[in-house]
Amino acid sequence: VSEATRDDRVVLRRAPSSRDALALMAAEVREGLSARPLPFLPSKYFYDDRGSALFDEITRLPEYYPTRTEEGILEAVADQVARVTRPREVVELGSGTGRKIRRLLAATARATVRCVLFDVNETFLTDSCRRLARDFPGLEVNGIVGDFTHDLDCLGPGGGRLVVFFAGTIGNLHPDEAVPAFLVRLARQLAPGDAFLVGVDLVKDEARLHAAYNDAAGVTARFNLNILRVVNDRLGADFDLTAFEHVAFYDRARAWIEMRVRARRATRVRIPRADVDLALGEGDEIRTEISAKYTRGTLEARLPGSGLRLEQWLTDADELFALALLRRIA
Ligand code: SAH
Ligand code: AVI
């Protein structure tokens, strides 16, 4: 990790992938857009400042139940989680506005001396670190700008550590390909007995899932199309946003929501910096996100070989969402 910057009690560090971020982005965008039959864009590129603000707006939509449901579960279980983990250090992956961790820190109280927020969005990360430091005097606050699929080793060796991963963001990793590798890497940063608290959105009624990703106010559509604007801004691409529309549907066989952008008419995209020249016909699609939905069984099926075991499965009364408390096996 390089380029530590310190202000007051906040130390901000940049992980390797954020040092050469544009070169990495060009390579990832080139790879994704050359995939066939379905080109894709990595969903971490939703989250420039506009995208992160749009996600925050999504969390308040009437159709988007995950955030308020997870907050309700957290409210009910925070004291219990604090009691059984008693972490010296709490790490939040994909921390965004950093709002949820406050409930946990209030419960872990004096046991916790350090809090580490980890996110790709440097602006949101800096702001949330500063606000935490202001509101939790005595707490050492670190921020890591990085990609949690590449840079977890920046956390250093575990011991007295609780890692939290809220929002169901683990669902944005491919369940068969990315999740097993992610869990192995994460477990390496935990000492035996350290804990991992992960939020998962649950398999449920399809109409409810569909509505959550096709809200009436069109915020999710703006969030989805924003990824094209991010590629334009950062890589000098010429995506014509008016040529695309938002698509989100539930794939029952794979138990995931898939978001795509669909060309309303034939269009062409050039990205000289990524060596991309892509011709799309009317109706052609680019996948922008998967959001996998789990059951207790399908989550537990990911654990063998990871070094983690399920200790508690904490859900709301309607079983819309779950917090899984996992423990690093000795
Ligand atoms: N934890 C917050 C925000 C969830 S949104 C909440 O519960 O509401 C997902 C967050 O993960 C965003 O802040 C986004 O910037 C971050 N993120 C997405 N992909 C990432 C990646 N590969 N590495 C690090 N952060 C990522
Ligand atoms: C961050 N993540 C858990 C959200 C989700 O539901 O998969 C991102 C999102 N995509 C569309 N709406 C919200």
mmCIF file of C-alpha atoms and ligand atoms in Angstrom:
data_model
loop_
_atom_site.group_PDB
_atom_site.id
_atom_site.type_symbol
_atom_site.label_atom_id
_atom_site.label_comp_id
_atom_site.label_asym_id
_atom_site.label_seq_id
_atom_site.Cartn_x
_atom_site.Cartn_y
_atom_site.Cartn_z
ATOM 1 C CA VAL A 1 0.000 0.000 0.000
ATOM 2 C CA SER A 2 1.377 3.407 -0.879
ATOM 3 C CA GLU A 3 0.633 7.082 -0.586
ATOM 4 C CA ALA A 4 -0.662 7.187 2.939
ATOM 5 C CA THR A 5 -2.172 10.593 3.649
ATOM 6 C CA ARG A 6 -3.053 11.668 7.120
ATOM 7 C CA ASP A 7 -5.417 14.315 8.339
ATOM 8 C CA ASP A 8 -6.445 14.458 11.968
ATOM 9 C CA ARG A 9 -6.996 10.842 12.956
ATOM 10 C CA VAL A 10 -7.790 9.590 9.449
ATOM 11 C CA VAL A 11 -5.183 7.690 7.446
ATOM 12 C CA LEU A 12 -6.050 7.101 3.792
ATOM 13 C CA ARG A 13 -4.104 4.585 1.738
ATOM 14 C CA ARG A 14 -4.269 3.576 -1.906
ATOM 15 C CA ALA A 15 -4.136 -0.099 -2.834
ATOM 16 C CA PRO A 16 -2.136 -1.260 -5.888
ATOM 17 C CA SER A 17 -5.139 -1.403 -8.254
ATOM 18 C CA SER A 18 -6.029 2.226 -7.542
ATOM 19 C CA ARG A 19 -2.504 3.441 -8.360
ATOM 20 C CA ASP A 20 -2.734 2.508 -12.017
ATOM 21 C CA ALA A 21 -6.499 2.709 -12.074
ATOM 22 C CA LEU A 22 -6.919 3.950 -15.644
ATOM 23 C CA ALA A 23 -4.656 1.285 -17.171
ATOM 24 C CA LEU A 24 -6.494 -1.397 -15.187
ATOM 25 C CA MET A 25 -9.863 0.034 -16.227
ATOM 26 C CA ALA A 26 -8.850 0.088 -19.911
ATOM 27 C CA ALA A 27 -7.808 -3.571 -19.698
ATOM 28 C CA GLU A 28 -10.959 -4.637 -17.820
ATOM 29 C CA VAL A 29 -13.285 -2.714 -20.160
ATOM 30 C CA ARG A 30 -11.549 -4.137 -23.234
ATOM 31 C CA GLU A 31 -11.857 -7.664 -21.851
ATOM 32 C CA GLY A 32 -15.496 -7.222 -20.868
ATOM 33 C CA LEU A 33 -16.633 -5.638 -24.120
ATOM 34 C CA SER A 34 -14.953 -8.351 -26.169
ATOM 35 C CA ALA A 35 -16.823 -11.138 -24.346
ATOM 36 C CA ARG A 36 -19.286 -13.073 -26.550
ATOM 37 C CA PRO A 37 -22.132 -13.819 -26.781
ATOM 38 C CA LEU A 38 -22.738 -11.170 -24.120
ATOM 39 C CA PRO A 39 -20.323 -8.269 -23.626
ATOM 40 C CA PHE A 40 -20.157 -6.934 -20.078
ATOM 41 C CA LEU A 41 -18.797 -4.056 -18.001
ATOM 42 C CA PRO A 42 -17.481 -4.676 -14.450
ATOM 43 C CA SER A 43 -20.047 -3.354 -12.013
ATOM 44 C CA LYS A 44 -17.495 -1.583 -9.805
ATOM 45 C CA TYR A 45 -17.481 1.114 -12.513
ATOM 46 C CA PHE A 46 -20.982 2.238 -11.528
ATOM 47 C CA TYR A 47 -19.519 4.013 -8.550
ATOM 48 C CA ASP A 48 -18.111 7.380 -9.543
ATOM 49 C CA ASP A 49 -19.489 10.223 -7.394
ATOM 50 C CA ARG A 50 -22.707 10.431 -9.395
ATOM 51 C CA GLY A 51 -23.169 6.633 -9.305
ATOM 52 C CA SER A 52 -22.554 6.414 -5.564
ATOM 53 C CA ALA A 53 -25.066 9.221 -4.997
ATOM 54 C CA LEU A 54 -27.592 7.414 -7.229
ATOM 55 C CA PHE A 55 -27.076 4.205 -5.239
ATOM 56 C CA ASP A 56 -27.749 6.156 -2.069
ATOM 57 C CA GLU A 57 -30.985 7.398 -3.668
ATOM 58 C CA ILE A 58 -31.874 3.765 -4.562
ATOM 59 C CA THR A 59 -31.545 2.771 -0.901
ATOM 60 C CA ARG A 60 -34.457 5.123 -0.078
ATOM 61 C CA LEU A 61 -36.829 3.939 -2.850
ATOM 62 C CA PRO A 62 -40.051 2.273 -1.689
ATOM 63 C CA GLU A 63 -39.383 -0.747 -3.942
ATOM 64 C CA TYR A 64 -35.790 -1.249 -2.751
ATOM 65 C CA TYR A 65 -36.312 -3.299 0.416
ATOM 66 C CA PRO A 66 -32.704 -4.565 1.017
ATOM 67 C CA THR A 67 -31.299 -1.497 2.765
ATOM 68 C CA ARG A 68 -34.081 -0.902 5.259
ATOM 69 C CA THR A 69 -34.440 -4.630 5.902
ATOM 70 C CA GLU A 70 -30.726 -5.068 6.577
ATOM 71 C CA GLU A 71 -30.737 -2.023 8.851
ATOM 72 C CA GLY A 72 -33.638 -3.541 10.784
ATOM 73 C CA ILE A 73 -31.769 -6.833 11.244
ATOM 74 C CA LEU A 74 -28.617 -4.981 12.249
ATOM 75 C CA GLU A 75 -30.539 -2.941 14.791
ATOM 76 C CA ALA A 76 -31.860 -6.169 16.318
ATOM 77 C CA VAL A 77 -28.572 -8.113 16.360
ATOM 78 C CA ALA A 78 -25.779 -5.526 16.752
ATOM 79 C CA ASP A 79 -25.411 -6.016 20.506
ATOM 80 C CA GLN A 80 -25.351 -9.785 20.183
ATOM 81 C CA VAL A 81 -22.805 -9.685 17.325
ATOM 82 C CA ALA A 82 -20.648 -7.312 19.368
ATOM 83 C CA ARG A 83 -20.830 -9.623 22.383
ATOM 84 C CA VAL A 84 -19.742 -12.754 20.520
ATOM 85 C CA THR A 85 -17.032 -11.081 18.424
ATOM 86 C CA ARG A 86 -15.593 -8.317 20.653
ATOM 87 C CA PRO A 87 -13.438 -7.014 17.769
ATOM 88 C CA ARG A 88 -10.382 -4.812 18.288
ATOM 89 C CA GLU A 89 -10.677 -3.854 14.636
ATOM 90 C CA VAL A 90 -13.747 -3.575 12.408
ATOM 91 C CA VAL A 91 -13.257 -3.521 8.607
ATOM 92 C CA GLU A 92 -16.077 -2.621 6.220
ATOM 93 C CA LEU A 93 -15.777 -3.640 2.567
ATOM 94 C CA GLY A 94 -17.702 -1.517 0.014
ATOM 95 C CA SER A 95 -18.495 0.954 2.759
ATOM 96 C CA GLY A 96 -20.185 3.633 0.586
ATOM 97 C CA THR A 97 -21.606 6.317 2.880
ATOM 98 C CA GLY A 98 -20.414 4.286 5.911
ATOM 99 C CA ARG A 99 -23.757 4.627 7.630
ATOM 100 C CA LYS A 100 -24.435 1.019 8.676
ATOM 101 C CA ILE A 101 -21.162 0.454 10.484
ATOM 102 C CA ARG A 102 -22.091 3.129 13.014
ATOM 103 C CA ARG A 103 -24.715 0.884 14.569
ATOM 104 C CA LEU A 104 -22.127 -1.853 15.014
ATOM 105 C CA LEU A 105 -19.440 0.474 16.380
ATOM 106 C CA ALA A 106 -21.913 1.829 18.903
ATOM 107 C CA ALA A 107 -22.334 -1.759 20.116
ATOM 108 C CA THR A 108 -18.686 -2.873 20.076
ATOM 109 C CA ALA A 109 -17.768 0.386 21.848
ATOM 110 C CA ARG A 110 -14.482 0.358 23.735
ATOM 111 C CA ALA A 111 -13.468 -3.109 22.539
ATOM 112 C CA THR A 112 -12.810 -1.562 19.108
ATOM 113 C CA VAL A 113 -9.755 0.641 18.686
ATOM 114 C CA ARG A 114 -9.576 0.777 14.899
ATOM 115 C CA CYS A 115 -12.059 0.944 12.033
ATOM 116 C CA VAL A 116 -11.036 0.434 8.403
ATOM 117 C CA LEU A 117 -13.312 1.470 5.541
ATOM 118 C CA PHE A 118 -12.540 0.002 2.114
ATOM 119 C CA ASP A 119 -14.111 1.271 -1.113
ATOM 120 C CA VAL A 120 -13.329 2.094 -4.765
ATOM 121 C CA ASN A 121 -14.874 5.542 -4.480
ATOM 122 C CA GLU A 122 -12.272 7.831 -2.940
ATOM 123 C CA THR A 123 -14.593 10.801 -2.393
ATOM 124 C CA PHE A 124 -17.195 8.797 -0.483
ATOM 125 C CA LEU A 125 -14.437 6.974 1.379
ATOM 126 C CA THR A 126 -12.726 10.172 2.515
ATOM 127 C CA ASP A 127 -15.997 11.770 3.613
ATOM 128 C CA SER A 128 -17.203 8.723 5.520
ATOM 129 C CA CYS A 129 -13.817 8.281 7.253
ATOM 130 C CA ARG A 130 -13.827 11.922 8.357
ATOM 131 C CA ARG A 131 -17.371 11.717 9.659
ATOM 132 C CA LEU A 132 -16.610 8.516 11.585
ATOM 133 C CA ALA A 133 -13.506 10.047 13.138
ATOM 134 C CA ARG A 134 -15.529 13.087 14.167
ATOM 135 C CA ASP A 135 -18.356 11.086 15.716
ATOM 136 C CA PHE A 136 -16.279 8.351 17.387
ATOM 137 C CA PRO A 137 -13.540 10.160 19.282
ATOM 138 C CA GLY A 138 -10.772 7.806 20.324
ATOM 139 C CA LEU A 139 -11.329 5.507 17.347
ATOM 140 C CA GLU A 140 -8.469 5.224 14.855
ATOM 141 C CA VAL A 141 -10.004 5.455 11.361
ATOM 142 C CA ASN A 142 -8.263 4.127 8.250
ATOM 143 C CA GLY A 143 -9.477 4.272 4.658
ATOM 144 C CA ILE A 144 -8.285 2.029 1.852
ATOM 145 C CA VAL A 145 -9.088 3.006 -1.742
ATOM 146 C CA GLY A 146 -9.071 -0.244 -3.620
ATOM 147 C CA ASP A 147 -10.847 -3.185 -5.175
ATOM 148 C CA PHE A 148 -11.966 -5.821 -2.677
ATOM 149 C CA THR A 149 -11.546 -8.527 -5.331
ATOM 150 C CA HIS A 150 -7.831 -7.670 -5.790
ATOM 151 C CA ASP A 151 -6.501 -5.793 -2.805
ATOM 152 C CA LEU A 152 -7.596 -7.534 0.394
ATOM 153 C CA ASP A 153 -4.000 -8.262 1.386
ATOM 154 C CA CYS A 154 -3.687 -4.523 2.100
ATOM 155 C CA LEU A 155 -5.531 -5.267 5.330
ATOM 156 C CA GLY A 156 -2.495 -7.040 6.743
ATOM 157 C CA PRO A 157 -2.604 -9.972 9.141
ATOM 158 C CA GLY A 158 -5.776 -10.549 11.140
ATOM 159 C CA GLY A 159 -6.327 -11.030 14.864
ATOM 160 C CA GLY A 160 -9.201 -9.485 16.805
ATOM 161 C CA ARG A 161 -10.710 -8.571 13.444
ATOM 162 C CA LEU A 162 -14.338 -8.411 12.321
ATOM 163 C CA VAL A 163 -14.895 -7.826 8.604
ATOM 164 C CA VAL A 164 -18.365 -6.657 7.560
ATOM 165 C CA PHE A 165 -19.728 -6.639 4.031
ATOM 166 C CA PHE A 166 -23.209 -5.120 3.926
ATOM 167 C CA ALA A 167 -25.890 -4.464 1.313
ATOM 168 C CA GLY A 168 -25.695 -7.846 -0.374
ATOM 169 C CA THR A 169 -22.720 -6.569 -2.383
ATOM 170 C CA ILE A 170 -21.290 -10.118 -2.287
ATOM 171 C CA GLY A 171 -24.218 -10.838 -4.664
ATOM 172 C CA ASN A 172 -22.520 -8.631 -7.246
ATOM 173 C CA LEU A 173 -19.721 -11.223 -7.481
ATOM 174 C CA HIS A 174 -20.328 -14.264 -9.694
ATOM 175 C CA PRO A 175 -21.416 -17.001 -7.256
ATOM 176 C CA ASP A 176 -19.386 -19.810 -8.881
ATOM 177 C CA GLU A 177 -16.395 -17.895 -10.204
ATOM 178 C CA ALA A 178 -15.665 -14.852 -8.061
ATOM 179 C CA VAL A 179 -17.178 -15.771 -4.686
ATOM 180 C CA PRO A 180 -15.014 -18.847 -3.887
ATOM 181 C CA ALA A 181 -11.809 -16.924 -4.716
ATOM 182 C CA PHE A 182 -13.026 -13.921 -2.738
ATOM 183 C CA LEU A 183 -13.783 -16.024 0.353
ATOM 184 C CA VAL A 184 -10.379 -17.731 0.258
ATOM 185 C CA ARG A 185 -8.615 -14.353 -0.018
ATOM 186 C CA LEU A 186 -10.725 -12.891 2.725
ATOM 187 C CA ALA A 187 -10.107 -15.841 5.058
ATOM 188 C CA ARG A 188 -6.357 -15.289 4.582
ATOM 189 C CA GLN A 189 -6.745 -11.877 6.207
ATOM 190 C CA LEU A 190 -8.472 -13.400 9.227
ATOM 191 C CA ALA A 191 -6.814 -15.159 12.154
ATOM 192 C CA PRO A 192 -8.533 -18.252 13.568
ATOM 193 C CA GLY A 193 -11.562 -17.035 15.520
ATOM 194 C CA ASP A 194 -11.888 -13.767 13.564
ATOM 195 C CA ALA A 195 -15.355 -13.106 12.169
ATOM 196 C CA PHE A 196 -16.986 -12.091 8.887
ATOM 197 C CA LEU A 197 -20.483 -10.597 8.913
ATOM 198 C CA VAL A 198 -21.964 -10.626 5.424
ATOM 199 C CA GLY A 199 -25.336 -9.395 4.204
ATOM 200 C CA VAL A 200 -27.079 -11.512 1.569
ATOM 201 C CA ASP A 201 -30.284 -10.766 -0.277
ATOM 202 C CA LEU A 202 -32.525 -13.832 -0.232
ATOM 203 C CA VAL A 203 -34.384 -15.714 -2.964
ATOM 204 C CA LYS A 204 -38.007 -14.566 -2.860
ATOM 205 C CA ASP A 205 -41.120 -13.737 -4.811
ATOM 206 C CA GLU A 206 -40.058 -12.692 -8.313
ATOM 207 C CA ALA A 207 -42.399 -9.716 -8.561
ATOM 208 C CA ARG A 208 -40.783 -8.182 -5.508
ATOM 209 C CA LEU A 209 -37.285 -8.737 -6.885
ATOM 210 C CA HIS A 210 -38.276 -7.351 -10.266
ATOM 211 C CA ALA A 211 -39.770 -4.201 -8.752
ATOM 212 C CA ALA A 212 -36.669 -3.533 -6.656
ATOM 213 C CA TYR A 213 -34.584 -3.241 -9.846
ATOM 214 C CA ASN A 214 -37.259 -1.554 -11.987
ATOM 215 C CA ASP A 215 -38.437 1.256 -9.705
ATOM 216 C CA ALA A 216 -41.204 3.547 -10.849
ATOM 217 C CA ALA A 217 -39.117 6.703 -10.411
ATOM 218 C CA GLY A 218 -36.434 5.396 -12.780
ATOM 219 C CA VAL A 219 -33.512 5.873 -10.358
ATOM 220 C CA THR A 220 -32.140 2.370 -11.008
ATOM 221 C CA ALA A 221 -32.301 3.080 -14.748
ATOM 222 C CA ARG A 222 -30.208 6.236 -14.237
ATOM 223 C CA PHE A 223 -27.789 4.310 -12.013
ATOM 224 C CA ASN A 224 -27.444 1.613 -14.686
ATOM 225 C CA LEU A 225 -26.866 4.012 -17.600
ATOM 226 C CA ASN A 226 -24.380 5.990 -15.498
ATOM 227 C CA ILE A 227 -21.807 3.227 -16.040
ATOM 228 C CA LEU A 228 -21.604 4.303 -19.704
ATOM 229 C CA ARG A 229 -20.989 7.892 -18.635
ATOM 230 C CA VAL A 230 -18.181 6.723 -16.346
ATOM 231 C CA VAL A 231 -16.524 4.911 -19.269
ATOM 232 C CA ASN A 232 -16.917 8.088 -21.362
ATOM 233 C CA ASP A 233 -15.460 10.309 -18.631
ATOM 234 C CA ARG A 234 -12.517 8.117 -17.676
ATOM 235 C CA LEU A 235 -11.553 6.422 -20.928
ATOM 236 C CA GLY A 236 -12.743 9.007 -23.465
ATOM 237 C CA ALA A 237 -15.380 6.643 -24.897
ATOM 238 C CA ASP A 238 -18.228 7.990 -27.020
ATOM 239 C CA PHE A 239 -21.220 6.009 -25.721
ATOM 240 C CA ASP A 240 -24.355 7.917 -26.757
ATOM 241 C CA LEU A 241 -26.466 7.496 -23.603
ATOM 242 C CA THR A 242 -29.680 8.303 -25.503
ATOM 243 C CA ALA A 243 -29.102 5.177 -27.613
ATOM 244 C CA PHE A 244 -29.455 2.845 -24.593
ATOM 245 C CA GLU A 245 -32.195 1.728 -22.233
ATOM 246 C CA HIS A 246 -32.205 0.035 -18.828
ATOM 247 C CA VAL A 247 -32.989 -3.688 -18.569
ATOM 248 C CA ALA A 248 -33.250 -5.693 -15.320
ATOM 249 C CA PHE A 249 -34.745 -9.168 -14.973
ATOM 250 C CA TYR A 250 -34.651 -12.106 -12.598
ATOM 251 C CA ASP A 251 -32.981 -15.251 -13.948
ATOM 252 C CA ARG A 252 -34.654 -17.927 -11.877
ATOM 253 C CA ALA A 253 -32.311 -20.758 -12.883
ATOM 254 C CA ARG A 254 -29.277 -18.782 -11.727
ATOM 255 C CA ALA A 255 -31.082 -17.073 -8.874
ATOM 256 C CA TRP A 256 -29.775 -13.677 -9.838
ATOM 257 C CA ILE A 257 -30.994 -10.330 -11.033
ATOM 258 C CA GLU A 258 -29.197 -9.290 -14.151
ATOM 259 C CA MET A 259 -28.926 -5.679 -15.275
ATOM 260 C CA ARG A 260 -28.086 -4.822 -18.845
ATOM 261 C CA VAL A 261 -28.074 -1.794 -21.100
ATOM 262 C CA ARG A 262 -29.859 -2.399 -24.416
ATOM 263 C CA ALA A 263 -29.266 -0.489 -27.657
ATOM 264 C CA ARG A 264 -32.512 1.198 -28.735
ATOM 265 C CA ARG A 265 -31.057 1.553 -32.231
ATOM 266 C CA ALA A 266 -27.890 0.574 -34.057
ATOM 267 C CA THR A 267 -24.983 2.439 -32.489
ATOM 268 C CA ARG A 268 -21.207 2.388 -32.468
ATOM 269 C CA VAL A 269 -18.823 2.952 -29.592
ATOM 270 C CA ARG A 270 -15.172 3.855 -29.867
ATOM 271 C CA ILE A 271 -12.788 3.764 -26.925
ATOM 272 C CA PRO A 272 -9.352 4.528 -28.342
ATOM 273 C CA ARG A 273 -7.641 4.250 -24.950
ATOM 274 C CA ALA A 274 -8.965 0.711 -24.518
ATOM 275 C CA ASP A 275 -8.581 -0.212 -28.180
ATOM 276 C CA VAL A 276 -12.320 -0.863 -28.498
ATOM 277 C CA ASP A 277 -14.479 -0.272 -31.562
ATOM 278 C CA LEU A 278 -17.851 -1.883 -30.927
ATOM 279 C CA ALA A 279 -20.810 -1.938 -33.322
ATOM 280 C CA LEU A 280 -24.139 -2.773 -31.680
ATOM 281 C CA GLY A 281 -27.352 -3.551 -33.543
ATOM 282 C CA GLU A 282 -30.789 -2.530 -32.318
ATOM 283 C CA GLY A 283 -31.629 -4.700 -29.274
ATOM 284 C CA ASP A 284 -28.026 -5.733 -28.567
ATOM 285 C CA GLU A 285 -27.162 -5.776 -24.878
ATOM 286 C CA ILE A 286 -24.228 -5.280 -22.524
ATOM 287 C CA ARG A 287 -24.414 -6.858 -19.059
ATOM 288 C CA THR A 288 -23.619 -4.360 -16.331
ATOM 289 C CA GLU A 289 -24.398 -6.255 -13.124
ATOM 290 C CA ILE A 290 -25.489 -9.502 -11.585
ATOM 291 C CA SER A 291 -27.049 -9.420 -8.149
ATOM 292 C CA ALA A 292 -27.219 -12.981 -6.863
ATOM 293 C CA LYS A 293 -29.869 -14.011 -4.357
ATOM 294 C CA TYR A 294 -29.075 -16.680 -1.795
ATOM 295 C CA THR A 295 -30.704 -19.134 0.567
ATOM 296 C CA ARG A 296 -29.021 -20.368 3.707
ATOM 297 C CA GLY A 297 -28.258 -23.577 1.775
ATOM 298 C CA THR A 298 -26.715 -21.935 -1.297
ATOM 299 C CA LEU A 299 -24.571 -19.675 0.863
ATOM 300 C CA GLU A 300 -23.362 -22.567 3.027
ATOM 301 C CA ALA A 301 -22.547 -24.515 -0.151
ATOM 302 C CA ARG A 302 -19.921 -21.830 -0.967
ATOM 303 C CA LEU A 303 -18.081 -22.306 2.314
ATOM 304 C CA PRO A 304 -16.285 -25.688 2.183
ATOM 305 C CA GLY A 305 -12.641 -25.043 1.306
ATOM 306 C CA SER A 306 -12.846 -21.374 2.254
ATOM 307 C CA GLY A 307 -11.708 -21.716 5.857
ATOM 308 C CA LEU A 308 -14.969 -20.149 7.036
ATOM 309 C CA ARG A 309 -17.952 -21.716 8.772
ATOM 310 C CA LEU A 310 -21.453 -20.376 9.358
ATOM 311 C CA GLU A 311 -22.051 -19.555 13.005
ATOM 312 C CA GLN A 312 -25.295 -17.562 12.921
ATOM 313 C CA TRP A 313 -27.960 -16.897 10.313
ATOM 314 C CA LEU A 314 -29.827 -13.732 11.212
ATOM 315 C CA THR A 315 -32.901 -12.735 9.202
ATOM 316 C CA ASP A 316 -35.937 -10.462 9.321
ATOM 317 C CA ALA A 317 -39.398 -11.904 10.048
ATOM 318 C CA ASP A 318 -40.289 -12.025 6.329
ATOM 319 C CA GLU A 319 -36.945 -13.645 5.393
ATOM 320 C CA LEU A 320 -36.197 -11.030 2.752
ATOM 321 C CA PHE A 321 -32.557 -10.546 3.716
ATOM 322 C CA ALA A 322 -29.999 -12.217 5.987
ATOM 323 C CA LEU A 323 -26.866 -11.348 7.885
ATOM 324 C CA ALA A 324 -24.602 -14.394 8.024
ATOM 325 C CA LEU A 325 -22.026 -14.429 10.795
ATOM 326 C CA LEU A 326 -19.088 -16.543 9.638
ATOM 327 C CA ARG A 327 -16.072 -17.566 11.646
ATOM 328 C CA ARG A 328 -12.513 -18.319 10.514
ATOM 329 C CA ILE A 329 -11.781 -21.941 11.344
ATOM 330 C CA ALA A 330 -8.522 -22.686 13.144
HETATM 331 N N1 SAH B 1 -22.225 -0.553 2.244
HETATM 332 C C1 SAH B 1 -23.084 0.475 1.689
HETATM 333 C C2 SAH B 1 -22.866 0.663 0.179
HETATM 334 C C3 SAH B 1 -23.211 -0.513 -0.688
HETATM 335 S S1 SAH B 1 -23.098 -0.098 -2.415
HETATM 336 C C4 SAH B 1 -24.511 0.134 2.001
HETATM 337 O O1 SAH B 1 -24.732 -0.869 2.649
HETATM 338 O O2 SAH B 1 -25.408 0.858 1.622
HETATM 339 C C5 SAH B 1 -21.652 -0.977 -2.880
HETATM 340 C C6 SAH B 1 -20.385 -0.236 -2.468
HETATM 341 O O3 SAH B 1 -19.272 -1.062 -2.813
HETATM 342 C C7 SAH B 1 -20.179 1.101 -3.162
HETATM 343 O O4 SAH B 1 -19.801 2.053 -2.225
HETATM 344 C C8 SAH B 1 -19.057 0.833 -4.179
HETATM 345 O O5 SAH B 1 -18.236 1.966 -4.393
HETATM 346 C C9 SAH B 1 -18.305 -0.302 -3.525
HETATM 347 N N2 SAH B 1 -17.677 -1.234 -4.459
HETATM 348 C C10 SAH B 1 -18.252 -1.859 -5.515
HETATM 349 N N3 SAH B 1 -17.386 -2.701 -6.107
HETATM 350 C C11 SAH B 1 -16.216 -2.601 -5.400
HETATM 351 C C12 SAH B 1 -14.952 -3.232 -5.505
HETATM 352 N N4 SAH B 1 -14.711 -4.149 -6.464
HETATM 353 N N5 SAH B 1 -13.999 -2.916 -4.596
HETATM 354 C C13 SAH B 1 -14.246 -1.986 -3.612
HETATM 355 N N6 SAH B 1 -15.427 -1.350 -3.470
HETATM 356 C C14 SAH B 1 -16.405 -1.659 -4.357
HETATM 357 C C1 AVI B 2 -24.644 -2.726 -4.121
HETATM 358 N N1 AVI B 2 -25.524 -3.811 -4.545
HETATM 359 C C2 AVI B 2 -25.762 -4.766 -3.462
HETATM 360 C C3 AVI B 2 -26.776 -3.363 -5.179
HETATM 361 C C4 AVI B 2 -27.633 -4.580 -5.577
HETATM 362 O O1 AVI B 2 -28.821 -4.558 -5.267
HETATM 363 O O2 AVI B 2 -27.107 -5.537 -6.159
HETATM 364 C C5 AVI B 2 -26.510 -2.507 -6.390
HETATM 365 C C6 AVI B 2 -27.766 -2.177 -7.137
HETATM 366 N N2 AVI B 2 -27.997 -2.420 -8.395
HETATM 367 C C7 AVI B 2 -29.195 -2.006 -8.720
HETATM 368 N N3 AVI B 2 -29.771 -1.511 -7.663
HETATM 369 C C8 AVI B 2 -28.890 -1.571 -6.644
#
